[in-house]
Short mmCIF file of C-alpha atoms and ligand atoms in Angstrom, two decimals:
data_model
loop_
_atom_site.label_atom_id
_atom_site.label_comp_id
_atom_site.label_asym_id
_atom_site.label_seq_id
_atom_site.Cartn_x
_atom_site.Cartn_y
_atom_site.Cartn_z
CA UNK A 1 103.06 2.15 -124.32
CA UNK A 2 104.56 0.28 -121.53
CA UNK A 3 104.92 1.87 -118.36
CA UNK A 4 105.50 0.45 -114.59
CA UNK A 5 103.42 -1.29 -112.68
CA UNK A 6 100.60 0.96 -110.78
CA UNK A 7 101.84 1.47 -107.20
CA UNK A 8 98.76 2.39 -105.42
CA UNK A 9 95.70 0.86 -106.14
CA UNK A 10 93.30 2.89 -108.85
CA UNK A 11 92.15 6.41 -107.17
CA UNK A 12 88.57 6.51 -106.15
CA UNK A 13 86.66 8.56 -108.11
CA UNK A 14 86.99 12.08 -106.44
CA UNK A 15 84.28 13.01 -103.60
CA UNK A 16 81.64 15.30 -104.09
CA UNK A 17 83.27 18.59 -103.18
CA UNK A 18 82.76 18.95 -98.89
CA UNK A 19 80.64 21.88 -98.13
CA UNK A 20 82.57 25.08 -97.76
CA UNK A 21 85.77 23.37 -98.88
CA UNK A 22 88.60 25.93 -99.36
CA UNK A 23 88.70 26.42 -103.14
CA UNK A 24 85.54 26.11 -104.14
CA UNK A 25 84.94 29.66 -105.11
CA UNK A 26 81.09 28.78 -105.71
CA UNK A 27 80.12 27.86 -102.57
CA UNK A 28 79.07 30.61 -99.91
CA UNK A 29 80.80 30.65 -96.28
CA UNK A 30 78.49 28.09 -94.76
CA UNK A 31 80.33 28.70 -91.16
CA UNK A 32 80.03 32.17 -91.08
CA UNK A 33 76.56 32.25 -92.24
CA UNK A 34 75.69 29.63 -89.57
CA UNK A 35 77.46 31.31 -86.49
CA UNK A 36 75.72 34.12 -87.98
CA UNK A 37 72.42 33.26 -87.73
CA UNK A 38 73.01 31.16 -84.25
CA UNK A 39 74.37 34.43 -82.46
CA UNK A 40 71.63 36.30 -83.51
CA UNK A 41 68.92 33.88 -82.69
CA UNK A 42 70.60 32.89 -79.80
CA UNK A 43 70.92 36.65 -78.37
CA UNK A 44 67.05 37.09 -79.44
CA UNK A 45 65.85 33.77 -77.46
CA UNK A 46 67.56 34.16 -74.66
CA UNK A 47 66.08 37.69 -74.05
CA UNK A 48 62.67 36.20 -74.44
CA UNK A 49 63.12 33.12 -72.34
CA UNK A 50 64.24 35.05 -69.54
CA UNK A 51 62.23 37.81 -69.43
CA UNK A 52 59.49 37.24 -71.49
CA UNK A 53 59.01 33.18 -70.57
CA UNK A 54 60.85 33.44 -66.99
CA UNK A 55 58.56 35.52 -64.80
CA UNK A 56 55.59 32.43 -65.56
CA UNK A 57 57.92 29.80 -65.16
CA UNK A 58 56.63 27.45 -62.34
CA UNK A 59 56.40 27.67 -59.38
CA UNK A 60 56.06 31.63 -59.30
CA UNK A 61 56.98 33.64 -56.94
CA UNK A 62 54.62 33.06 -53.55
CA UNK A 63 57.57 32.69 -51.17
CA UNK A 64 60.78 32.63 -51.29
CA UNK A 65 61.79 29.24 -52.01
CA UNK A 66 59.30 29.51 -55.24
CA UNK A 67 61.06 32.55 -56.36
CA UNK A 68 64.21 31.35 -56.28
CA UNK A 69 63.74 28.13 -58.02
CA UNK A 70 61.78 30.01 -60.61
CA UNK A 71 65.14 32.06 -61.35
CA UNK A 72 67.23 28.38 -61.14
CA UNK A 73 65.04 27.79 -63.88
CA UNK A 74 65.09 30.98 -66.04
CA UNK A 75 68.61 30.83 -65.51
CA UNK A 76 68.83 27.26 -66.83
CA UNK A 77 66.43 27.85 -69.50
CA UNK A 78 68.56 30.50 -70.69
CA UNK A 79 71.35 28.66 -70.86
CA UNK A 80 69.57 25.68 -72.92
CA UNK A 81 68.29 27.89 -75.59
CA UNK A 82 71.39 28.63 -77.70
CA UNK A 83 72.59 24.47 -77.29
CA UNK A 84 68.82 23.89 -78.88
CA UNK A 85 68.82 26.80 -81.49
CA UNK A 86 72.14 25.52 -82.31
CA UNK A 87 70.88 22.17 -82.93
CA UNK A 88 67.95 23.55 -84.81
CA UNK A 89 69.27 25.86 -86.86
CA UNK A 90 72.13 23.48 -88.14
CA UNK A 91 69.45 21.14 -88.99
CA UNK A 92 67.56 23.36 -90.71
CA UNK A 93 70.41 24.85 -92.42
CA UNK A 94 71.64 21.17 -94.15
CA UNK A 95 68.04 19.99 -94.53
CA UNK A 96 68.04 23.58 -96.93
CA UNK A 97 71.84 23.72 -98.36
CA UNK A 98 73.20 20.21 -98.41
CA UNK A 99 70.60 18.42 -99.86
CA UNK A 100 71.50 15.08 -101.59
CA UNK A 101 70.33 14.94 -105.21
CA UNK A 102 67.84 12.64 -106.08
CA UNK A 103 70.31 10.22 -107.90
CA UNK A 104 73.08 11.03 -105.47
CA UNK A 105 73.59 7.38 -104.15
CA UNK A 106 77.29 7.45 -102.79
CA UNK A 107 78.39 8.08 -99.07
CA UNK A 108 79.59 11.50 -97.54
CA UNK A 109 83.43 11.26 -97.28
CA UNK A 110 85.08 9.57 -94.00
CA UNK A 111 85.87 12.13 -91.30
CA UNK A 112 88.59 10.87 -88.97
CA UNK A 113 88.89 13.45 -85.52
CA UNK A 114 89.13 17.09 -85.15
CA UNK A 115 91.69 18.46 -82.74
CA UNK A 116 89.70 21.76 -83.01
CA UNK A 117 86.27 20.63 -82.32
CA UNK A 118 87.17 18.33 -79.94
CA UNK A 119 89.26 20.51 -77.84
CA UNK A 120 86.38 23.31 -78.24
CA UNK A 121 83.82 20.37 -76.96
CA UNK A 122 85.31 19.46 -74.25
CA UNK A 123 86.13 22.45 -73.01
CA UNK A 124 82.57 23.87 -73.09
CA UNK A 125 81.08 21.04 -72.08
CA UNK A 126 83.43 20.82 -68.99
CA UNK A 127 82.94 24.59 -67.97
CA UNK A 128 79.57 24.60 -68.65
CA UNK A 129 79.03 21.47 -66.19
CA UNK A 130 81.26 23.01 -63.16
CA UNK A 131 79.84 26.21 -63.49
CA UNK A 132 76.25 24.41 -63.18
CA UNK A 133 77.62 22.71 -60.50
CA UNK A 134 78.77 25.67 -58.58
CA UNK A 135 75.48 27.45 -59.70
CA UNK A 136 73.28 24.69 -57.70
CA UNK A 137 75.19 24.99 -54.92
CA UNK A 138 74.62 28.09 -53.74
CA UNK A 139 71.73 28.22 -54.88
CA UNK A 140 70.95 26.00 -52.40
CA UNK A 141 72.94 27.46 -49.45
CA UNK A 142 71.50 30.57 -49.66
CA UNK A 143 68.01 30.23 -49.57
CA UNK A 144 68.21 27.20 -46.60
CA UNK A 145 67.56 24.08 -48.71
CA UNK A 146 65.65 25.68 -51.30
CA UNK A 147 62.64 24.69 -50.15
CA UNK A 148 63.99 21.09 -49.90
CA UNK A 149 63.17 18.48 -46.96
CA UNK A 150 66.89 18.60 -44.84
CA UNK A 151 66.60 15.85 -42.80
CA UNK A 152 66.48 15.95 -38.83
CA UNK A 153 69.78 18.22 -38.75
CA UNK A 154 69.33 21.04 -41.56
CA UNK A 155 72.86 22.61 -42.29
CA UNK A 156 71.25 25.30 -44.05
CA UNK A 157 68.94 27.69 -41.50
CA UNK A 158 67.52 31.06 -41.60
CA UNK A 159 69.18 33.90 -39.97
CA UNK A 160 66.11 34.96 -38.02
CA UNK A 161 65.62 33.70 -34.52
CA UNK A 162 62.10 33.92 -34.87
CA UNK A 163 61.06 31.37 -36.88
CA UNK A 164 57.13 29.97 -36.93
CA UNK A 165 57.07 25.80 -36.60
CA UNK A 166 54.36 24.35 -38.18
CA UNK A 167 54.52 20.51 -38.05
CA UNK A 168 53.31 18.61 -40.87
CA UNK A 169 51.75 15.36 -39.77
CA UNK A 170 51.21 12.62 -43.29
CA UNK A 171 48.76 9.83 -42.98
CA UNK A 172 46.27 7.67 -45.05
CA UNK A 173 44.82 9.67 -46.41
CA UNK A 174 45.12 13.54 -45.26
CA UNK A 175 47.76 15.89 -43.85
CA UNK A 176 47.30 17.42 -40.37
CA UNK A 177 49.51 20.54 -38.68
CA UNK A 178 50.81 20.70 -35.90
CA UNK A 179 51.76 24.58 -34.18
CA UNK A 180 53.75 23.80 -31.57
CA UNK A 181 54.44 27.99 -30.25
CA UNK A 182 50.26 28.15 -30.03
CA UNK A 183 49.89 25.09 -27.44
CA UNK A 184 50.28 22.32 -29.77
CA UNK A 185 47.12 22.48 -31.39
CA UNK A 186 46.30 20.13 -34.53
CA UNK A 187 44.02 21.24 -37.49
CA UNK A 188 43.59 20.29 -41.24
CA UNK A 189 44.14 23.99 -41.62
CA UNK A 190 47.26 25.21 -42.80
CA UNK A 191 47.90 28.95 -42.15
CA UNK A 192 51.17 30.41 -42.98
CA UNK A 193 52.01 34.43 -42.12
CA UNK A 194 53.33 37.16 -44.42
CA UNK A 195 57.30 37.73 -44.36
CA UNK A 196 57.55 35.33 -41.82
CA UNK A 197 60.06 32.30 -42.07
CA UNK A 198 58.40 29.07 -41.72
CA UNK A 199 60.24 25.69 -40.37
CA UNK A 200 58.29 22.69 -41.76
CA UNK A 201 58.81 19.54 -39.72
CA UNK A 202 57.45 16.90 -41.89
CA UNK A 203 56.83 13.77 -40.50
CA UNK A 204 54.01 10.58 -41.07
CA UNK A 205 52.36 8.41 -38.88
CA UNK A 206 51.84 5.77 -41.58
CA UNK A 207 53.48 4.98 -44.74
CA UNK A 208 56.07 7.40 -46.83
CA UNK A 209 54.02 10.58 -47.94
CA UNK A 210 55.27 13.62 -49.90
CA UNK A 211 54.18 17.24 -48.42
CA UNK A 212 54.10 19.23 -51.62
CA UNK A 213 52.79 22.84 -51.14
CA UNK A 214 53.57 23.61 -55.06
CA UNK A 215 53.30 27.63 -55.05
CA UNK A 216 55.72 27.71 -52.06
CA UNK A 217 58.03 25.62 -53.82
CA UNK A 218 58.15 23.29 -50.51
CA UNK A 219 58.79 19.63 -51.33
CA UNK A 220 60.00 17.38 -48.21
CA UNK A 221 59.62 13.30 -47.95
CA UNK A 222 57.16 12.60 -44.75
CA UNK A 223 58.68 9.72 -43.34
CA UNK A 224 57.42 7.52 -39.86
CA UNK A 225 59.39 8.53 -37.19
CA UNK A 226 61.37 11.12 -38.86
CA UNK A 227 61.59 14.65 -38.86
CA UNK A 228 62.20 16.22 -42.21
CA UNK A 229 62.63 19.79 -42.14
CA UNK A 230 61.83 22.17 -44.46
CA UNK A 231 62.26 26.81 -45.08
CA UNK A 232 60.20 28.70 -46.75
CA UNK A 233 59.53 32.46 -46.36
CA UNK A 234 56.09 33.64 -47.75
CA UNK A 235 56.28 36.10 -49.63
CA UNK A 236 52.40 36.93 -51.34
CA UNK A 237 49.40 36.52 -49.56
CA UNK A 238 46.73 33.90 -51.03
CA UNK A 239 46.41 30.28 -51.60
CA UNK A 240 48.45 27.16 -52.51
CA UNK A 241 47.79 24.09 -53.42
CA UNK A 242 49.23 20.84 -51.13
CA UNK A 243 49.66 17.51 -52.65
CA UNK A 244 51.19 14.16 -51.73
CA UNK A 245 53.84 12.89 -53.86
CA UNK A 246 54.78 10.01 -52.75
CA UNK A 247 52.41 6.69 -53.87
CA UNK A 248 50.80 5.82 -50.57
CA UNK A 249 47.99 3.64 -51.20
CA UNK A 250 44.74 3.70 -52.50
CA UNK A 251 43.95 7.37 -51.62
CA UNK A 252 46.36 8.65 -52.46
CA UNK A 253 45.81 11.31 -55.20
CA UNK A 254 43.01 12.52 -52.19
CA UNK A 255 45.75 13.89 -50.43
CA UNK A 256 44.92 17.22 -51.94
CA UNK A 257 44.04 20.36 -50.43
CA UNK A 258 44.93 24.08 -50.18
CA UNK A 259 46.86 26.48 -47.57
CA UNK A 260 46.49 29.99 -47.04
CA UNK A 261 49.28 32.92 -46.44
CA UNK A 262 47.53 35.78 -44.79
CA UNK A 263 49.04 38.74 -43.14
CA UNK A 264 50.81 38.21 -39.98
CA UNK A 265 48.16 40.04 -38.14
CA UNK A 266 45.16 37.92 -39.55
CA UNK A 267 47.69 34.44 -38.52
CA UNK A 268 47.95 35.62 -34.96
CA UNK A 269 44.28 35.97 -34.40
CA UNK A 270 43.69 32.79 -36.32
CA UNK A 271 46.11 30.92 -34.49
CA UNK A 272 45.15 32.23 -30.97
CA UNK A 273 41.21 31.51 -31.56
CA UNK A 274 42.02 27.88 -32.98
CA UNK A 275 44.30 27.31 -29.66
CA UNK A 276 41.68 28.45 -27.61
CA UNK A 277 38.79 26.37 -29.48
CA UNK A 278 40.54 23.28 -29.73
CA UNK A 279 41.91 23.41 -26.49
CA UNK A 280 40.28 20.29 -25.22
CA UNK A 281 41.28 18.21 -27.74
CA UNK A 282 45.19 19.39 -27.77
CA UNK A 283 45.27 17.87 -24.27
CA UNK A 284 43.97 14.37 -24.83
CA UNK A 285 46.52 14.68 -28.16
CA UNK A 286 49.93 13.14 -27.59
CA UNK A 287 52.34 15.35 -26.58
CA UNK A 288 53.74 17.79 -29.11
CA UNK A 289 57.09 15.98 -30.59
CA UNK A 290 59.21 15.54 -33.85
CA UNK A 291 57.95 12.13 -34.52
CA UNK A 292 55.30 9.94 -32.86
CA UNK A 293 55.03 5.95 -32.64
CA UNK A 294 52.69 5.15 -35.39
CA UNK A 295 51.67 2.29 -33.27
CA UNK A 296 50.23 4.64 -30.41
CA UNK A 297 48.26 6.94 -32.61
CA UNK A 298 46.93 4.52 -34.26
CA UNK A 299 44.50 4.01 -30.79
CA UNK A 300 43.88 7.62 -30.82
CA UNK A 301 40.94 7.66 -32.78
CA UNK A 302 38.82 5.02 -30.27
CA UNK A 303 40.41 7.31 -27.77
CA UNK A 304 38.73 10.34 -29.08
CA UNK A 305 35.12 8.40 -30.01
CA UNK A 306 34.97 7.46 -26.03
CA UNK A 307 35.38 10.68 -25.18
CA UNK A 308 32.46 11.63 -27.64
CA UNK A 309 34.89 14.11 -29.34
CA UNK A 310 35.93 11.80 -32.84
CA UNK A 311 36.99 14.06 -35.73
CA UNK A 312 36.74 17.00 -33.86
CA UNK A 313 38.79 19.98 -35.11
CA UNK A 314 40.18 17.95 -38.64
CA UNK A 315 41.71 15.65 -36.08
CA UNK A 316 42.68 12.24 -37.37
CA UNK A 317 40.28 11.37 -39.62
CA UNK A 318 39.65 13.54 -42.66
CA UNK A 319 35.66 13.92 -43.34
CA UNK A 320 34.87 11.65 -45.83
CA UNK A 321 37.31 8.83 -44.68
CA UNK A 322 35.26 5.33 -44.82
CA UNK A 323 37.16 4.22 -42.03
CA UNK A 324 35.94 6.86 -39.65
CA UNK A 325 34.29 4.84 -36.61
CU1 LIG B 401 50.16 10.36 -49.10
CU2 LIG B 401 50.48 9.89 -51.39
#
């Protein structure tokens, strides 16, 4: 029988049946099940990421720098685990339910945009990157830096008008500190007190070093002939470990050592006796400043050997340095 010409080209034969398709009375709410299961797991791994995960999530709690960038990170953490349970889940739910058959060679249908999903992406995506964004930033106002190396002019200080300055002096290979409220003295020693804040002036007399006290959550860039200051408030007595993380040469990974909090009583009487014992090599030191002329100091040890006083008190040279005259 004769009928008119076909408009429209042959129809395709019709696509597998899209998962959770209106109409298909077989198939179970896929959606629902999913958001399901995500809320749940979500609600279940958040709980144990931040409290269960969160109070051993580097780098503790020693001072108050450490404890707050340990809650920047709980926080964060939390927020992470429903995005990865979501992806997880979803993966594991179509690895399970939407299985090709073996002898299922032909291609998912062509999706063309999704008003819905992409309204619902970008607006999540968006509020969850501005709230970050206003998240770091106080975070970082209110605790002076977080711990951070400032520069010469921090914006961000302590309340406190007493504050304890302990210079931190980077060379090849060894960090020195300076206390510049007990005389000046220099030692390899680094004492910090109790509940006390702390103002780290970070310099180098060398190359770029990194002054890394990990458990204080301290991290400042020591830099020739700049100051780079750094807060921290101790908050646990005990000791941390100080590292340099910035590649400085062949010593580098020797730049390792530990500090000590103690209470504020056992700091005074450490700090007077070590101003009174090194005395006599304070004053033949240069003269307590924010940065020094690497060229000058770098005399300082023949300076000291003439005087028949070389190394003394962790000066300079750290013990087992083969340069040591
Ligand atoms: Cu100093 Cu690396």
């Amino acid at each position: 029988m004769a009928t008119e010409a076909p408009t429209s080209p042959p129809e395709p034969p019709e696509p597998p049946e899209p998962p959770g398709a209106p109409g298909s009375a077989a198939e179970p709410r896929h959606g629902l099940r999913l958001l399901v299961a995500w809320v749940v797991a979500s609600v279940i791994g958040c709980l144990l990421v931040y409290l269960v995960w969160g109070p051993h999530l580097p780098p503790g709690d020693m001072s108050s720098s450490a404890a707050n960038q340990q809650f920047d990170l709980r926080v964060l953490g939390t927020i992470a685990t429903p995005v990865f349970l979501g992806v997880l889940i979803y993966m594991g739910y179509a690895l399970t339910f939407w299985r090709a058959e073996d002898d299922d060679e032909t291609d998912g249908p062509p999706i063309h945009g999704n008003a819905k999903i992409q309204l619902t992406w970008i607006a999540a995506t968006t509020a969850i990157v501005l709230a970050l964004a206003a998240f770091g930033t106080v975070e970082l106002v209110t605790v002076q830096g977080a711990g951070a190396g400032e520069g010469p002019q921090p914006i961000w200080k302590p309340g406190s008008s007493s504050i304890l300055q302990v210079q931190v002096i980077g060379q090849q290979w060894s960090w020195t500190y300076r206390y510049p409220q007990f005389g000046g003295f220099e030692t390899a020693q680094l004492e910090l007190p109790l509940n006390e804040p702390v103002q780290f002036n970070v310099t180098s007399l060398d190359v770029i070093h990194g002054f890394w006290a990990y458990q204080l959550g301290v991290k400042a860039d020591a830099n020739p002939g700049v100051n780079n200051v750094a807060y921290t408030t101790p908050k646990h007595p005990g000791s941390f470990v100080v590292r340099c993380d910035e590649l400085c040469g062949l010593w580098h990974g020797a730049m390792f050592d530990y500090g000590k909090v103690v209470t504020a009583a056992a700091f005074q009487t450490w700090a007077q006796q070590t101003e009174t014992q090194l005395a006599s090599v304070t004053k033949i030191l240069p003269p307590y400043a924010l940065t020094y002329d690497p060229t000058a100091i770098a005399n300082l040890g023949k300076v000291l050997v003439q005087l028949g006083i070389g190394g003394a008190g962790g000066g300079y040279y750290p013990p087992n340095d083969p340069e040591q005259p």
